[in-house]
mmCIF file of C-alpha atoms in Angstrom:
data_model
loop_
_atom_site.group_PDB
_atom_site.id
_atom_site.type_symbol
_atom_site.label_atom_id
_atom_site.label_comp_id
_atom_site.label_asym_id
_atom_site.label_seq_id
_atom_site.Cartn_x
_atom_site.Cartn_y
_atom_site.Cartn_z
ATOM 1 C CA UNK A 1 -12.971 25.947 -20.174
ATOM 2 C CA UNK A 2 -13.645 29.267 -22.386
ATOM 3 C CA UNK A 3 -10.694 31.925 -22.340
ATOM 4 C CA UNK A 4 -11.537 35.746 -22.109
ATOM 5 C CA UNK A 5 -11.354 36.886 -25.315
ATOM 6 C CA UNK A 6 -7.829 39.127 -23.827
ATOM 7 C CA UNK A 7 -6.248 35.690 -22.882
ATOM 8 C CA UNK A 8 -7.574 33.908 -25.903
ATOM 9 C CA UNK A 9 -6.027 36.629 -28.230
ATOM 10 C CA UNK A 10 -2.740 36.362 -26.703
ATOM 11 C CA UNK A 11 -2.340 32.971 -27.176
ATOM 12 C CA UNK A 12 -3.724 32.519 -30.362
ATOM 13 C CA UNK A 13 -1.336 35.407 -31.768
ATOM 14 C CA UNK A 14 1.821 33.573 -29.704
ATOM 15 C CA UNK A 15 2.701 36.474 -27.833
ATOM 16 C CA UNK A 16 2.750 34.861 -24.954
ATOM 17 C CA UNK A 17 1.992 31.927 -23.357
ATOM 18 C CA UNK A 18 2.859 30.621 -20.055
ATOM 19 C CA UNK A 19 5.908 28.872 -19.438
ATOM 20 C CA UNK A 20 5.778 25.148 -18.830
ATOM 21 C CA UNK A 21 7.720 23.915 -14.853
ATOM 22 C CA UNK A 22 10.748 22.712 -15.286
ATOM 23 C CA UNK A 23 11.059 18.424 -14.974
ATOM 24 C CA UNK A 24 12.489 17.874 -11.057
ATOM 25 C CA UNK A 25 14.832 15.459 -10.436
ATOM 26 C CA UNK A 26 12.971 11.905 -8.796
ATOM 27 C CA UNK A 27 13.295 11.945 -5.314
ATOM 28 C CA UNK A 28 14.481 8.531 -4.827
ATOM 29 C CA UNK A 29 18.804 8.910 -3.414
ATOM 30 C CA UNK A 30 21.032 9.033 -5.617
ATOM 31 C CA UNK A 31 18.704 8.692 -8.764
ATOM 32 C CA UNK A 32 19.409 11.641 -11.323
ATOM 33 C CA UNK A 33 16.663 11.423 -13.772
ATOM 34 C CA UNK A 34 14.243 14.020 -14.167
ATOM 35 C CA UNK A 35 10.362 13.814 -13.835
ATOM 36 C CA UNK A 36 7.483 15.950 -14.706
ATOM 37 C CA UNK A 37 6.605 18.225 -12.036
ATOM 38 C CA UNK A 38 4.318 17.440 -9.467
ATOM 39 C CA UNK A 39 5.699 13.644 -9.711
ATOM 40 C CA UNK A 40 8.097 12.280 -6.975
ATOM 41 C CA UNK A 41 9.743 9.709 -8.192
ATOM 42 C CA UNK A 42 10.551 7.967 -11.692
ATOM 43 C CA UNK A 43 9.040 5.120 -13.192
ATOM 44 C CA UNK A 44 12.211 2.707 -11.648
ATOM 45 C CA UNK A 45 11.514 4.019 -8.351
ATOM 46 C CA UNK A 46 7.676 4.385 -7.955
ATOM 47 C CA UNK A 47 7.339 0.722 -7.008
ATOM 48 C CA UNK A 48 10.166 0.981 -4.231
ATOM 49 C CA UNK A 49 7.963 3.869 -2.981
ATOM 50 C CA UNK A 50 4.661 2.657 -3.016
ATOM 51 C CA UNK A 51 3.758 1.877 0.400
ATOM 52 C CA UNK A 52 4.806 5.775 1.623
ATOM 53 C CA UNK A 53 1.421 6.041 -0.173
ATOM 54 C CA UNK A 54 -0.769 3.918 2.383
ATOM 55 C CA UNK A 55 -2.675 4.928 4.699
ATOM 56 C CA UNK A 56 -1.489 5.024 8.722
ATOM 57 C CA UNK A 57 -4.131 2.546 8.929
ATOM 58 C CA UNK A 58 -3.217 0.511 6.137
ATOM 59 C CA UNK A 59 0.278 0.107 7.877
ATOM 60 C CA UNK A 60 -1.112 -0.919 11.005
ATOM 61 C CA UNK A 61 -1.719 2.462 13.003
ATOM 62 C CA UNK A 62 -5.632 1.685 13.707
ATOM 63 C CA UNK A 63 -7.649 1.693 16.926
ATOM 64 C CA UNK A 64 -5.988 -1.022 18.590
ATOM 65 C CA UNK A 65 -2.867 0.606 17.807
ATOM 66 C CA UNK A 66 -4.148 4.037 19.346
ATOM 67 C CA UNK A 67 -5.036 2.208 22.563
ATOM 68 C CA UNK A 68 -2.052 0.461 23.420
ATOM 69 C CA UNK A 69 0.149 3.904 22.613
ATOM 70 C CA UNK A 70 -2.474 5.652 24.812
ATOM 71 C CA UNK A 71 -1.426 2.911 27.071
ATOM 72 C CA UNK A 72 1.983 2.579 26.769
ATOM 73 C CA UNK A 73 2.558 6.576 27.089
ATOM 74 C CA UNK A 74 0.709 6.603 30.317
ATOM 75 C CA UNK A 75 3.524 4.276 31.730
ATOM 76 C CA UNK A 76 6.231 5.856 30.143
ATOM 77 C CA UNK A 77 5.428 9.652 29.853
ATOM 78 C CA UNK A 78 9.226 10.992 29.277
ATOM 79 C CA UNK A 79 10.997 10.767 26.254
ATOM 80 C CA UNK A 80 13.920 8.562 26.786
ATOM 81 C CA UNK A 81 16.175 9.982 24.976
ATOM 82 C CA UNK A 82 15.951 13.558 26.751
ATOM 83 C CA UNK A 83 16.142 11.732 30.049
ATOM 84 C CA UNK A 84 19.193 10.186 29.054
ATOM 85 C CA UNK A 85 20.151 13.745 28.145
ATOM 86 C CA UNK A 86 19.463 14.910 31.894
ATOM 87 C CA UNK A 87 16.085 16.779 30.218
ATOM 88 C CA UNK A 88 12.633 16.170 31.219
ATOM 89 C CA UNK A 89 10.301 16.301 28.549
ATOM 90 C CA UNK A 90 7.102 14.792 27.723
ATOM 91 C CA UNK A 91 6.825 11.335 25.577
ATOM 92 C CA UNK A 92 4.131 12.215 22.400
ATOM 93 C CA UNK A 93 5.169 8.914 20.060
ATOM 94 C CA UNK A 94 5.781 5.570 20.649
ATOM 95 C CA UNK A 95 8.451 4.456 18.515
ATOM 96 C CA UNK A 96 9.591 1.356 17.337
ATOM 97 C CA UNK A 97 13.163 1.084 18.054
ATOM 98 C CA UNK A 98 13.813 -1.371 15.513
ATOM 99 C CA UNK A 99 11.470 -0.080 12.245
ATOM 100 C CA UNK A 100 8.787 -3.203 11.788
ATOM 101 C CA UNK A 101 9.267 -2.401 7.746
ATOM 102 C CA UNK A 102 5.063 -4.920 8.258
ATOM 103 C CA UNK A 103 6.405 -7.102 10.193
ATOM 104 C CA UNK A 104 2.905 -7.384 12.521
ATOM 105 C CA UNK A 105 5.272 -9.476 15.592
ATOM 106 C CA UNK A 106 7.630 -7.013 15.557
ATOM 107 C CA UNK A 107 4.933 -4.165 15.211
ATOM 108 C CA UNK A 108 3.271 -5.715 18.337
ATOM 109 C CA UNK A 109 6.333 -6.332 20.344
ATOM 110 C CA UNK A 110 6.358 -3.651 23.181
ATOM 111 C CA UNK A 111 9.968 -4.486 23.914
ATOM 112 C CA UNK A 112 10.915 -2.648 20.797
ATOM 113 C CA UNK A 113 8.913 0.502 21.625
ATOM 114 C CA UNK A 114 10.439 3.514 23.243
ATOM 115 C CA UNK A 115 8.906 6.704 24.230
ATOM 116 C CA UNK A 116 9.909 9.793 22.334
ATOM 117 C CA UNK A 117 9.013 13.289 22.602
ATOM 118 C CA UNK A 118 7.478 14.668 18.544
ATOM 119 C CA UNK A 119 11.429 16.245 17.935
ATOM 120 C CA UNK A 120 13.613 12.990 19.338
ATOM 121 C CA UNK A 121 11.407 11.010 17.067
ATOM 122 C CA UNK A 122 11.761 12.647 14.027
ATOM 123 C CA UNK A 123 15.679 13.408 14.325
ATOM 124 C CA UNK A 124 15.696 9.210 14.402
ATOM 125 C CA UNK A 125 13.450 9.068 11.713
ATOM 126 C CA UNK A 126 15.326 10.934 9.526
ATOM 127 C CA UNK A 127 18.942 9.580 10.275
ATOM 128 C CA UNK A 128 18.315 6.195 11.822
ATOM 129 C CA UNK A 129 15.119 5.021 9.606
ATOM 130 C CA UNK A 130 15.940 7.139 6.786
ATOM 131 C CA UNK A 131 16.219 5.320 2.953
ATOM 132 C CA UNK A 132 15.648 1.883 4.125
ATOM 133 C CA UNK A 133 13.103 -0.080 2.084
ATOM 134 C CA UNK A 134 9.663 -0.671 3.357
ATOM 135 C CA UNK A 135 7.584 -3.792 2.824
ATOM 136 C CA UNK A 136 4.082 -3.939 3.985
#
């Protein structure tokens, strides 16, 4: 990549360059040590992290998957939790009550799903399923 001759001046004098981000903090709780930017977590952490990284098909959210939600939201189209709430609002996720952290019988075990409207579902997400492990 060839500089204008302006930009290449400036930095070849040292006037003035552009300064470098800052390292972040890894995004891993509780962990303190700070990463380049535009990294999320440190090198400790990155394996713990790994499977946020897959694919919604690698973790099991395929065709078959799509069918049987289609499915199971057709029989269940309120969210249970704003029922429970006295609220009537439309189911969009199925969610597994109990996270399957890969476990395929407990992925496939209808008994464990629930049907959540998009803003139910990711209040649990974030306080229920929040900082657990995965393992796919």
């Amino acid at each position: 990549m060839r500089l204008s001759s302006f930009h290449a001046s400036v930095h070849m004098k040292g006037e003035k360059t552009m300064p470098r981000r800052p390292n972040i903090p890894c995004k891993h709780p509780g962990c303190n040590r700070l990463i380049p930017a535009g990294s999320k977590y440190c090198e400790e952490h990155t394996m713990q992290h790994r499977s946020y990284a897959r694919t919604t098909k690698e973790k099991g959210y395929d065709g078959r998957w799509r069918k049987a939600r289609a499915r199971y939201l057709k029989a269940h189209p309120l969210c249970v939790k704003c029922v429970a709430k006295g609220k009537y609002q439309k189911a969009a996720v199925v969610d597994h009550i109990v996270p399957h952290r890969g476990n395929k019988k407990l992925f496939w075990d209808e008994s464990n799903w629930q049907a959540l409207c998009k803003s139910c579902h990711d209040k649990k997400t974030m306080t229920e399923d929040r900082y657990q492990e995965f393992k796919y």
